[in-house]
């Protein structure tokens, strides 16, 4: 089994930066790539702010803080992944983009490097099929916020080797996560169960069955969930939820997963949740 020392993360958005942060603070040399300097700076700032907060709370010593910083590097070049042992793709949920990226990385990466996708809704099989290393490709699906949430879904395609699954699980454990194994079917485990719940909450609101606040309070206090469904929708992102719902609906044509009209219209209007300043709640005043 290859030893993983250096990790590449493609994408420094909310999930990409959280995953890069987790890798670097778990002891891996980590290089994170974005498509332009502005996006890269934003992602790196998010990570350094999180480490500063941890240090201020006494959860990191000054030495650990300095070591974390040393292990993390930003880049705009895919070629900087050439000596990585494992690369995690965390770009937009767009299959054309992912295929372009996987094709390019297949040429750049070392022959034995693992190539993992954090996709929550697209087929890992399709990404692997455009490479000559389909046995070294699997899903590694983190949850938001990635540094905090303890679950990682390891997603196996028909071509993923058992060795790759073992390495991916071992890697997840080394990040302090608990891995679960899922087949490459739309939604894997968590979203297959979570999306119908979130969609049902939106339908209740659309149908006037209860108010946003009462639905949130009910699920938080009635079920002991950390967040009600609308707070969670805003937190995860309405666009991400819509993509996941569409992907599962596309695969099974089960009306349980059909995106409600309100969700689609909010996404079209740019109301994406916390990240855009407005979703089911308004965050414009912080
Ligand atoms: N980065 C790093 N640390 C963070 C963080 C972040 N983004 N957000 C919160 N934390 C830390 C806080 O600093 C705090 O640390 P401390 O205990 O040392 O002080 C700790 O996490 C708890 O945070 P808070 O005290 O601010 O607030 P909560 O106790 O309410 O926890 C939460 C916040 C962890 C987000 C919690 O509300 C929660 O678990 N919510 C549900 C999240 C969830 O369900 N995520 C999965 C979504 S589905 C998904 O991602 C899949 C996708 O494909 C759709």
Short mmCIF file of C-alpha atoms and ligand atoms in Angstrom, two decimals:
data_model
loop_
_atom_site.label_atom_id
_atom_site.label_comp_id
_atom_site.label_asym_id
_atom_site.label_seq_id
_atom_site.Cartn_x
_atom_site.Cartn_y
_atom_site.Cartn_z
CA UNK A 1 0.00 0.00 0.00
CA UNK A 2 1.44 3.40 -1.02
CA UNK A 3 2.30 5.80 1.77
CA UNK A 4 0.39 9.02 1.52
CA UNK A 5 2.50 12.06 2.34
CA UNK A 6 1.41 14.76 -0.04
CA UNK A 7 -2.22 15.53 -0.81
CA UNK A 8 -3.68 17.72 -3.55
CA UNK A 9 -7.07 19.40 -3.26
CA UNK A 10 -8.63 20.79 -6.45
CA UNK A 11 -10.92 23.66 -5.48
CA UNK A 12 -10.78 26.04 -2.51
CA UNK A 13 -14.47 26.81 -2.15
CA UNK A 14 -16.35 26.11 1.07
CA UNK A 15 -15.83 22.32 0.91
CA UNK A 16 -12.41 22.40 -0.81
CA UNK A 17 -10.92 24.76 1.76
CA UNK A 18 -12.44 22.74 4.62
CA UNK A 19 -10.95 19.55 3.21
CA UNK A 20 -7.54 21.16 2.59
CA UNK A 21 -7.60 22.51 6.16
CA UNK A 22 -8.40 19.05 7.51
CA UNK A 23 -5.59 17.41 5.50
CA UNK A 24 -2.95 19.97 6.48
CA UNK A 25 -3.85 19.91 10.17
CA UNK A 26 -3.75 16.09 10.08
CA UNK A 27 -0.08 16.20 9.09
CA UNK A 28 -0.20 15.99 5.27
CA UNK A 29 1.74 18.26 2.96
CA UNK A 30 -1.22 19.86 1.23
CA UNK A 31 -1.44 21.82 -2.00
CA UNK A 32 -4.77 23.42 -2.87
CA UNK A 33 -5.53 24.73 -6.34
CA UNK A 34 -7.99 27.33 -7.57
CA UNK A 35 -8.67 28.74 -11.03
CA UNK A 36 -7.77 32.34 -10.16
CA UNK A 37 -5.90 34.26 -7.48
CA UNK A 38 -9.02 35.85 -6.03
CA UNK A 39 -10.73 32.48 -5.35
CA UNK A 40 -7.45 31.03 -4.03
CA UNK A 41 -6.87 33.93 -1.63
CA UNK A 42 -10.46 33.64 -0.36
CA UNK A 43 -10.04 29.91 0.32
CA UNK A 44 -6.65 30.28 2.00
CA UNK A 45 -7.93 33.14 4.16
CA UNK A 46 -10.84 30.96 5.29
CA UNK A 47 -8.39 28.25 6.37
CA UNK A 48 -5.98 30.60 8.15
CA UNK A 49 -8.91 32.31 9.93
CA UNK A 50 -10.14 28.90 11.14
CA UNK A 51 -6.66 28.03 12.47
CA UNK A 52 -6.35 31.43 14.17
CA UNK A 53 -9.72 30.86 15.86
CA UNK A 54 -8.59 27.40 17.00
CA UNK A 55 -5.34 28.88 18.35
CA UNK A 56 -7.23 31.63 20.18
CA UNK A 57 -9.44 28.96 21.79
CA UNK A 58 -6.32 27.06 22.87
CA UNK A 59 -7.09 24.15 20.51
CA UNK A 60 -3.78 24.69 18.64
CA UNK A 61 -0.41 25.66 20.11
CA UNK A 62 1.64 28.36 18.38
CA UNK A 63 3.95 25.61 17.17
CA UNK A 64 1.07 23.56 15.71
CA UNK A 65 -0.29 26.71 14.09
CA UNK A 66 3.08 27.37 12.43
CA UNK A 67 3.40 23.72 11.34
CA UNK A 68 -0.09 23.73 9.81
CA UNK A 69 0.74 26.89 7.89
CA UNK A 70 4.00 25.35 6.64
CA UNK A 71 2.21 22.27 5.35
CA UNK A 72 -0.34 24.23 3.30
CA UNK A 73 0.39 25.77 -0.09
CA UNK A 74 -1.87 27.37 -2.67
CA UNK A 75 -1.40 27.15 -6.43
CA UNK A 76 -3.08 28.02 -9.71
CA UNK A 77 -1.32 25.18 -11.58
CA UNK A 78 -2.55 21.60 -11.89
CA UNK A 79 1.06 20.57 -12.63
CA UNK A 80 1.83 21.18 -8.94
CA UNK A 81 -0.02 17.92 -8.21
CA UNK A 82 2.64 15.91 -10.10
CA UNK A 83 4.24 14.61 -6.89
CA UNK A 84 1.03 14.15 -4.88
CA UNK A 85 0.16 10.67 -3.60
CA UNK A 86 -3.55 11.41 -3.42
CA UNK A 87 -5.67 14.13 -5.04
CA UNK A 88 -9.22 15.08 -4.06
CA UNK A 89 -11.43 16.83 -6.59
CA UNK A 90 -13.76 19.42 -5.04
CA UNK A 91 -14.83 21.54 -8.02
CA UNK A 92 -18.32 22.56 -9.17
CA UNK A 93 -20.87 19.78 -9.65
CA UNK A 94 -20.59 19.89 -13.45
CA UNK A 95 -19.77 16.63 -15.23
CA UNK A 96 -18.13 18.29 -18.26
CA UNK A 97 -15.75 20.19 -15.98
CA UNK A 98 -15.01 17.07 -13.92
CA UNK A 99 -14.26 15.02 -17.04
CA UNK A 100 -11.91 17.73 -18.32
CA UNK A 101 -10.16 17.79 -14.94
CA UNK A 102 -9.88 14.01 -14.56
CA UNK A 103 -8.49 13.69 -18.10
CA UNK A 104 -5.85 16.35 -17.38
CA UNK A 105 -4.94 14.96 -13.93
CA UNK A 106 -4.60 11.42 -15.29
CA UNK A 107 -1.68 12.67 -17.40
CA UNK A 108 -0.11 14.80 -14.67
CA UNK A 109 -0.33 12.50 -11.62
CA UNK A 110 2.13 9.75 -10.72
CA UNK A 111 0.95 6.36 -12.05
CA UNK A 112 0.17 5.06 -8.55
CA UNK A 113 -1.52 8.23 -7.24
CA UNK A 114 -5.12 7.95 -6.08
CA UNK A 115 -7.69 10.31 -7.58
CA UNK A 116 -10.76 10.87 -5.39
CA UNK A 117 -13.90 12.92 -5.91
CA UNK A 118 -15.89 14.77 -3.26
CA UNK A 119 -18.93 14.83 -5.54
CA UNK A 120 -22.24 14.55 -3.71
CA UNK A 121 -24.39 13.91 -6.74
CA UNK A 122 -22.49 12.93 -9.88
CA UNK A 123 -21.32 9.52 -11.08
CA UNK A 124 -17.79 8.70 -9.93
CA UNK A 125 -17.84 5.85 -12.45
CA UNK A 126 -18.19 8.36 -15.30
CA UNK A 127 -15.23 10.38 -14.01
CA UNK A 128 -13.07 7.27 -13.68
CA UNK A 129 -14.01 6.02 -17.15
CA UNK A 130 -12.11 8.84 -18.88
CA UNK A 131 -8.85 7.87 -17.17
CA UNK A 132 -6.45 4.96 -17.41
CA UNK A 133 -6.53 4.52 -13.62
CA UNK A 134 -10.20 3.65 -12.99
CA UNK A 135 -9.06 1.16 -10.32
CA UNK A 136 -7.48 4.06 -8.36
CA UNK A 137 -10.56 6.24 -8.43
CA UNK A 138 -13.32 6.41 -5.83
CA UNK A 139 -15.53 8.93 -4.12
CA UNK A 140 -14.52 10.53 -0.83
CA UNK A 141 -17.57 12.53 0.19
CA UNK A 142 -17.14 14.93 3.10
CA UNK A 143 -19.90 16.78 4.94
CA UNK A 144 -20.23 20.47 5.63
CA UNK A 145 -18.41 21.83 7.68
CA UNK A 146 -15.68 19.43 6.58
CA UNK A 147 -13.27 20.08 9.49
CA UNK A 148 -16.02 19.31 12.02
CA UNK A 149 -18.31 16.64 10.55
CA UNK A 150 -16.98 13.19 11.37
CA UNK A 151 -18.41 11.18 8.49
CA UNK A 152 -16.80 10.45 5.12
CA UNK A 153 -18.55 8.32 2.50
CA UNK A 154 -16.09 6.18 0.54
CA UNK A 155 -17.76 5.51 -2.80
CA UNK A 156 -16.88 2.41 -4.78
CA UNK A 157 -17.41 2.14 -8.53
CA UNK A 158 -17.45 -1.17 -10.41
CA UNK A 159 -13.78 -0.52 -11.32
CA UNK A 160 -12.43 0.70 -7.96
CA UNK A 161 -9.98 -1.84 -6.55
CA UNK A 162 -10.24 -3.14 -2.99
CA UNK A 163 -6.75 -1.72 -2.36
CA UNK A 164 -7.98 1.76 -3.28
CA UNK A 165 -10.98 1.37 -0.95
CA UNK A 166 -8.69 0.25 1.88
CA UNK A 167 -6.35 3.21 1.28
CA UNK A 168 -9.24 5.68 1.11
CA UNK A 169 -10.68 4.33 4.38
CA UNK A 170 -7.28 4.47 6.04
CA UNK A 171 -6.82 8.02 4.81
CA UNK A 172 -10.26 9.04 6.16
CA UNK A 173 -9.38 7.53 9.56
CA UNK A 174 -6.08 9.45 9.57
CA UNK A 175 -8.13 12.66 9.18
CA UNK A 176 -10.12 11.74 12.29
CA UNK A 177 -13.17 10.77 10.22
CA UNK A 178 -15.32 7.66 10.29
CA UNK A 179 -15.57 6.12 6.81
CA UNK A 180 -18.64 4.29 5.53
CA UNK A 181 -18.69 2.40 2.26
CA UNK A 182 -21.31 3.20 -0.38
CA UNK A 183 -21.82 2.02 -3.95
CA UNK A 184 -21.65 4.62 -6.70
CA UNK A 185 -25.39 5.21 -6.90
CA UNK A 186 -26.91 8.71 -6.88
CA UNK A 187 -27.06 10.17 -3.38
CA UNK A 188 -24.83 7.47 -1.86
CA UNK A 189 -26.15 6.92 1.69
CA UNK A 190 -26.65 10.30 3.34
CA UNK A 191 -28.15 12.35 0.52
CA UNK A 192 -30.41 9.47 -0.52
CA UNK A 193 -32.02 9.81 2.92
CA UNK A 194 -31.50 13.53 3.58
CA UNK A 195 -32.75 15.03 0.30
CA UNK A 196 -36.36 13.70 0.60
CA UNK A 197 -36.51 15.16 4.12
CA UNK A 198 -35.32 18.60 2.97
CA UNK A 199 -37.64 18.52 -0.04
CA UNK A 200 -40.59 17.57 2.18
CA UNK A 201 -39.89 20.59 4.40
CA UNK A 202 -39.96 22.91 1.35
CA UNK A 203 -43.23 21.34 0.19
CA UNK A 204 -44.76 21.88 3.65
CA UNK A 205 -43.83 25.55 3.40
CA UNK A 206 -45.12 25.82 -0.20
CA UNK A 207 -48.42 24.27 0.88
CA UNK A 208 -48.77 26.56 3.90
CA UNK A 209 -48.84 23.65 6.35
CA UNK A 210 -46.58 25.41 8.86
CA UNK A 211 -44.23 28.39 8.98
CA UNK A 212 -40.50 28.24 8.25
CA UNK A 213 -39.62 28.98 11.85
CA UNK A 214 -42.05 26.45 13.31
CA UNK A 215 -40.81 23.68 10.99
CA UNK A 216 -37.22 24.46 11.99
CA UNK A 217 -38.03 24.59 15.70
CA UNK A 218 -40.08 21.38 15.45
CA UNK A 219 -37.29 19.32 13.92
CA UNK A 220 -34.61 20.81 16.16
CA UNK A 221 -36.44 20.30 19.43
CA UNK A 222 -38.64 17.38 18.42
CA UNK A 223 -35.91 15.24 16.90
CA UNK A 224 -32.79 16.67 18.53
CA UNK A 225 -31.29 17.66 15.18
CA UNK A 226 -28.59 20.37 15.45
CA UNK A 227 -30.36 22.46 12.79
CA UNK A 228 -33.90 22.58 11.42
CA UNK A 229 -34.34 21.80 7.69
CA UNK A 230 -34.39 25.43 6.47
CA UNK A 231 -31.31 26.38 8.48
CA UNK A 232 -29.61 23.28 7.08
CA UNK A 233 -30.72 24.03 3.51
CA UNK A 234 -29.23 27.52 3.80
CA UNK A 235 -26.08 26.07 5.37
CA UNK A 236 -25.54 23.37 2.72
CA UNK A 237 -26.52 25.71 -0.13
CA UNK A 238 -29.74 25.63 -2.13
CA UNK A 239 -27.82 25.09 -5.38
CA UNK A 240 -26.01 22.06 -3.92
CA UNK A 241 -29.32 20.67 -2.67
CA UNK A 242 -30.94 21.22 -6.08
CA UNK A 243 -28.05 19.47 -7.91
CA UNK A 244 -28.25 16.51 -5.54
CA UNK A 245 -32.04 16.25 -5.88
CA UNK A 246 -31.82 16.48 -9.68
CA UNK A 247 -29.13 13.82 -9.86
CA UNK A 248 -31.06 11.33 -7.72
CA UNK A 249 -34.32 12.11 -9.56
CA UNK A 250 -32.53 11.62 -12.89
CA UNK A 251 -31.33 8.16 -11.79
CA UNK A 252 -34.55 6.79 -10.25
CA UNK A 253 -37.34 9.07 -11.55
CA UNK A 254 -38.84 8.77 -8.05
CA UNK A 255 -41.11 11.80 -7.35
CA UNK A 256 -39.73 11.81 -3.80
CA UNK A 257 -36.62 13.46 -5.26
CA UNK A 258 -38.32 15.86 -7.73
CA UNK A 259 -37.08 19.37 -6.85
CA UNK A 260 -39.96 21.53 -5.57
CA UNK A 261 -40.72 24.64 -7.71
CA UNK A 262 -39.80 26.98 -4.83
CA UNK A 263 -36.29 25.49 -4.55
CA UNK A 264 -35.65 25.87 -8.27
CA UNK A 265 -36.93 29.45 -8.33
CA UNK A 266 -34.85 30.47 -5.34
CA UNK A 267 -31.69 29.08 -6.98
CA UNK A 268 -32.48 30.86 -10.28
CA UNK A 269 -32.92 34.08 -8.25
CA UNK A 270 -29.47 33.68 -6.69
CA UNK A 271 -30.91 32.89 -3.28
CA UNK A 272 -28.42 30.13 -2.47
CA UNK A 273 -28.46 30.32 1.33
CA UNK A 274 -25.80 31.54 3.72
CA UNK A 275 -23.09 31.82 1.06
CA UNK A 276 -25.09 34.30 -1.07
CA UNK A 277 -26.44 36.27 1.91
CA UNK A 278 -30.02 35.11 1.41
CA UNK A 279 -31.88 31.83 1.28
CA UNK A 280 -34.79 30.83 3.48
CA UNK A 281 -33.25 33.28 5.98
CA UNK A 282 -31.59 36.65 5.41
CA UNK A 283 -27.88 36.87 6.30
CA UNK A 284 -27.20 40.32 4.83
CA UNK A 285 -26.61 41.75 8.31
CA UNK A 286 -24.28 38.89 9.29
N1 LIG B 1 -14.88 25.16 10.39
C1 LIG B 1 -14.24 24.79 11.50
N2 LIG B 1 -14.83 24.66 12.70
C2 LIG B 1 -16.14 24.94 12.76
C3 LIG B 1 -16.90 25.34 11.64
C4 LIG B 1 -16.20 25.44 10.41
N3 LIG B 1 -16.83 25.83 9.29
N4 LIG B 1 -18.18 25.53 12.02
C5 LIG B 1 -18.23 25.27 13.33
N5 LIG B 1 -17.00 24.90 13.76
C6 LIG B 1 -16.63 24.51 15.12
C7 LIG B 1 -16.82 25.66 16.07
O1 LIG B 1 -15.67 26.48 16.13
C8 LIG B 1 -17.07 24.93 17.38
O2 LIG B 1 -15.83 24.54 17.94
P1 LIG B 1 -15.67 24.49 19.57
O3 LIG B 1 -16.63 23.45 20.05
O4 LIG B 1 -14.26 24.12 19.74
O5 LIG B 1 -16.00 25.87 20.05
C9 LIG B 1 -17.82 23.67 16.97
O6 LIG B 1 -17.54 23.50 15.56
C10 LIG B 1 -19.30 23.79 17.17
O7 LIG B 1 -19.75 24.95 16.48
P2 LIG B 1 -20.68 26.04 17.11
O8 LIG B 1 -20.53 26.06 18.61
O9 LIG B 1 -20.48 27.31 16.37
O10 LIG B 1 -22.17 25.62 16.75
P3 LIG B 1 -22.90 24.24 16.84
O11 LIG B 1 -22.59 23.52 18.09
O12 LIG B 1 -24.31 24.53 16.50
O13 LIG B 1 -22.28 23.36 15.65
C11 LIG B 1 -22.48 22.65 13.42
C12 LIG B 1 -22.25 23.83 14.33
C13 LIG B 1 -21.35 21.65 13.60
C14 LIG B 1 -22.50 23.17 12.00
C15 LIG B 1 -23.85 21.97 13.84
O14 LIG B 1 -24.87 22.94 13.81
C16 LIG B 1 -24.25 20.85 12.92
O15 LIG B 1 -23.78 19.73 13.06
N6 LIG B 1 -25.16 21.15 11.96
C17 LIG B 1 -25.59 20.14 10.98
C18 LIG B 1 -24.61 20.12 9.85
C19 LIG B 1 -24.93 19.03 8.87
O16 LIG B 1 -25.92 18.31 8.96
N7 LIG B 1 -24.07 18.91 7.87
C20 LIG B 1 -24.23 17.94 6.82
C21 LIG B 1 -24.95 18.57 5.70
S1 LIG B 1 -25.22 17.47 4.36
C22 LIG B 1 -23.81 17.62 3.45
O17 LIG B 1 -22.89 18.36 3.73
C23 LIG B 1 -23.76 16.77 2.22
C24 LIG B 1 -23.81 17.55 0.97
O18 LIG B 1 -23.47 16.68 -0.09
C25 LIG B 1 -25.16 18.15 0.69
#
